mmCIF file of C-alpha atoms in Angstrom:
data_model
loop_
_atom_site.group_PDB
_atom_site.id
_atom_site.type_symbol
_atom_site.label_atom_id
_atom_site.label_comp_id
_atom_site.label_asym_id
_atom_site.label_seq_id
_atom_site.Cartn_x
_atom_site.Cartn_y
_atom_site.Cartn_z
ATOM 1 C CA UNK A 1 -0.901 26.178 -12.595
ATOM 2 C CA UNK A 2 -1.274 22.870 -14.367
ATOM 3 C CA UNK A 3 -0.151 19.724 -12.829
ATOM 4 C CA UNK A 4 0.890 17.251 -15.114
ATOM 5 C CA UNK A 5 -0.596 14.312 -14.968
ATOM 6 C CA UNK A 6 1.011 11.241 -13.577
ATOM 7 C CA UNK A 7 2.050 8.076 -15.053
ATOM 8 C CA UNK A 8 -0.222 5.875 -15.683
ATOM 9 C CA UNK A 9 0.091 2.121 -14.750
ATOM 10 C CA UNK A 10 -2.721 0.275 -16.628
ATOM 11 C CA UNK A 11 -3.394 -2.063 -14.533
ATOM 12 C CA UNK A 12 -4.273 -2.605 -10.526
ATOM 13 C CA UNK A 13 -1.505 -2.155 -9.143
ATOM 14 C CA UNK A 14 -2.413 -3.481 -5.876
ATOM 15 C CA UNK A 15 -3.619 -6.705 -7.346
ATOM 16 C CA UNK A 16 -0.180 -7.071 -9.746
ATOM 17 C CA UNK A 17 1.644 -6.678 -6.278
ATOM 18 C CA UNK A 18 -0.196 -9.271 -4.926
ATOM 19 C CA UNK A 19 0.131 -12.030 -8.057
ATOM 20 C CA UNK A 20 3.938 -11.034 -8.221
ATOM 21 C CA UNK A 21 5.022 -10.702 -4.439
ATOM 22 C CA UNK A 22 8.550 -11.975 -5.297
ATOM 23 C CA UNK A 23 9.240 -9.643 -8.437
ATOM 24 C CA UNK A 24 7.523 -6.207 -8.479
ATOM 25 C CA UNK A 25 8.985 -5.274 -11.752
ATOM 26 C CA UNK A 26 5.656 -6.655 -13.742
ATOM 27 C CA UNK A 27 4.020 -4.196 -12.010
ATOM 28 C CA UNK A 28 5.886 -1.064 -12.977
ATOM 29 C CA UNK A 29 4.046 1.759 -14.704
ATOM 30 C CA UNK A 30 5.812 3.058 -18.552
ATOM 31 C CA UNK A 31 7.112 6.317 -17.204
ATOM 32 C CA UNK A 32 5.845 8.529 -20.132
ATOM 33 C CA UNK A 33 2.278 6.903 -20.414
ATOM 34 C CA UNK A 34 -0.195 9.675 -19.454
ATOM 35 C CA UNK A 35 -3.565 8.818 -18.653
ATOM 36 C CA UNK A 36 -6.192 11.803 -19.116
ATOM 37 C CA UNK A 37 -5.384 12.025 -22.648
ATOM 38 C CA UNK A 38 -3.013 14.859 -22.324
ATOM 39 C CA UNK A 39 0.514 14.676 -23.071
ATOM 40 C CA UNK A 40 3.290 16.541 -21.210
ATOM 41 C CA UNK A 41 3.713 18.512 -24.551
ATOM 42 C CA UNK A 42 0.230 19.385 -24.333
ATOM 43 C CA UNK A 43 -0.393 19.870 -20.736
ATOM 44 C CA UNK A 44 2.968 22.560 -21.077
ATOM 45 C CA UNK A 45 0.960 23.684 -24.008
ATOM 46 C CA UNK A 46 -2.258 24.521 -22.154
ATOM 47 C CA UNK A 47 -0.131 26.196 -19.541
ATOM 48 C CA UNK A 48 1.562 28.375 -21.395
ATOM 49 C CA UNK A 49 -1.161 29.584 -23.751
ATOM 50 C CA UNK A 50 -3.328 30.457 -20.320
ATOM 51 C CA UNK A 51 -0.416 32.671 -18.968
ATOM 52 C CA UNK A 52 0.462 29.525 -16.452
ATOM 53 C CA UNK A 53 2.990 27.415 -15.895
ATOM 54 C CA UNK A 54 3.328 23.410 -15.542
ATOM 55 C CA UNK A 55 4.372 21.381 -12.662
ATOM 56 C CA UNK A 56 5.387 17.804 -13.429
ATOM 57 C CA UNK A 57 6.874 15.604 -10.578
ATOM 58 C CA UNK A 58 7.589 12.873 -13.250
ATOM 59 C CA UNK A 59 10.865 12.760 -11.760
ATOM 60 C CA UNK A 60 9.717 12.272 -8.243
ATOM 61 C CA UNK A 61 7.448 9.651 -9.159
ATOM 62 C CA UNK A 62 9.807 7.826 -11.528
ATOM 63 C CA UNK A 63 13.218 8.765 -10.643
ATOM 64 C CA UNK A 64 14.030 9.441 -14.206
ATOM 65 C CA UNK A 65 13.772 6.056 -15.281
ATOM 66 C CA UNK A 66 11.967 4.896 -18.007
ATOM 67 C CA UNK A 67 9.924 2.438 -16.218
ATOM 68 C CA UNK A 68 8.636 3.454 -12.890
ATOM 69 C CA UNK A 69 7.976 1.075 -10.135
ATOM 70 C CA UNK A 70 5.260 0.434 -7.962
ATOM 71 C CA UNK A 71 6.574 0.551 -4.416
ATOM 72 C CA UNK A 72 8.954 3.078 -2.788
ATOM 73 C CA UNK A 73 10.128 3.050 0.771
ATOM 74 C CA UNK A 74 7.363 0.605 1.139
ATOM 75 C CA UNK A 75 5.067 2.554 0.549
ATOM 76 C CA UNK A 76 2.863 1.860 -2.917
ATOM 77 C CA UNK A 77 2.809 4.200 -5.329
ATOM 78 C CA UNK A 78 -0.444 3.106 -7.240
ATOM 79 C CA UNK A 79 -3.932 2.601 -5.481
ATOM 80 C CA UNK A 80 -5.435 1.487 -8.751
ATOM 81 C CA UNK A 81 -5.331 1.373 -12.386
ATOM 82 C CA UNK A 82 -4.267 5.358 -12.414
ATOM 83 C CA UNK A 83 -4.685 6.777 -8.734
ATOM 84 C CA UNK A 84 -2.329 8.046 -6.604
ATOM 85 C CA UNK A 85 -2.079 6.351 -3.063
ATOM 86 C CA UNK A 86 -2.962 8.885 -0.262
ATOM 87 C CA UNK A 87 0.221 7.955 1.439
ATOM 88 C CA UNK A 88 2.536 8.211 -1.308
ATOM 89 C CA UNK A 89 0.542 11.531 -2.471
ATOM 90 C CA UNK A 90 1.588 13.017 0.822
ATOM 91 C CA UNK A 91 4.922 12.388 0.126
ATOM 92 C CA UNK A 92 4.804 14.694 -2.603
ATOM 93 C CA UNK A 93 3.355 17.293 -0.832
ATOM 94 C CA UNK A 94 6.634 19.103 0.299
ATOM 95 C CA UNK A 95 7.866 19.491 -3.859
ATOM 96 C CA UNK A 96 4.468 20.704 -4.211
ATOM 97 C CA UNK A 97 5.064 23.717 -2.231
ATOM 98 C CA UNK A 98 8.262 24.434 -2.919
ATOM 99 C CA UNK A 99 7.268 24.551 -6.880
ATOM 100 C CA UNK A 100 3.930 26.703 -5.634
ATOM 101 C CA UNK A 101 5.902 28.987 -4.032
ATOM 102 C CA UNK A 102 8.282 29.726 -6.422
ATOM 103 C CA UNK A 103 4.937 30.471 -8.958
ATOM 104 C CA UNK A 104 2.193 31.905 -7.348
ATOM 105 C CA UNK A 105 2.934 35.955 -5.903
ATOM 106 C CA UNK A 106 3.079 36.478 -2.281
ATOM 107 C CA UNK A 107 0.098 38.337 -2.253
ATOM 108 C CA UNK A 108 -1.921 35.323 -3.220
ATOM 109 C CA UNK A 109 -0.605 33.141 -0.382
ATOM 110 C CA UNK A 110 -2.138 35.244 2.613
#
């Protein structure tokens, strides 16, 4: 399994937050900037030539928009320039498993 990687802010996002407490927007990450260097195209890619398959929760992060902001539910999305917060990475956790256990065989899961 590959997990693609997550968009990728830029910039502190804790520390935008805090200059622009009124208006968040500043702060939003460019929903198709990757950060690792890889490229949904060539994350898929990697996948797919290993026998594997891709998970990307772009759309969970984002909400299909093309700019994806900062703070959701109140919780912040960002702990950094690129980092998940622990908080909102828990949030995630239930997609995770569903999309795990639709790929990986039963007999792997014991």
């Amino acid at each position: 399994v590959v997990i693609a990687d997550v968009p990728y802010p830029g910039q502190d996002v804790p520390e935008c937050l805090a200059k622009n407490p009124k208006d968040i927007r500043p702060c939003a990450a460019p929903a198709r900037n990757r950060n690792a260097g890889g490229s949904p195209s060539r994350e898929r890619q990697a996948a797919e030539s290993s026998g594997g398959v891709m998970l990307d929760f772009y759309d969970l992060i984002c909400r299909g928009h093309d700019r994806c902001l900062p703070v959701r539910d109140e919780v912040i999305i960002w702990r950094d320039h690129h980092h998940l917060t622990a908080t909102f990475a828990r949030s995630l956790a239930p997609a995770l498993d569903r999309a795990l256990q639709k790929v990986v065989p039963k007999r792997m899961r014991k």
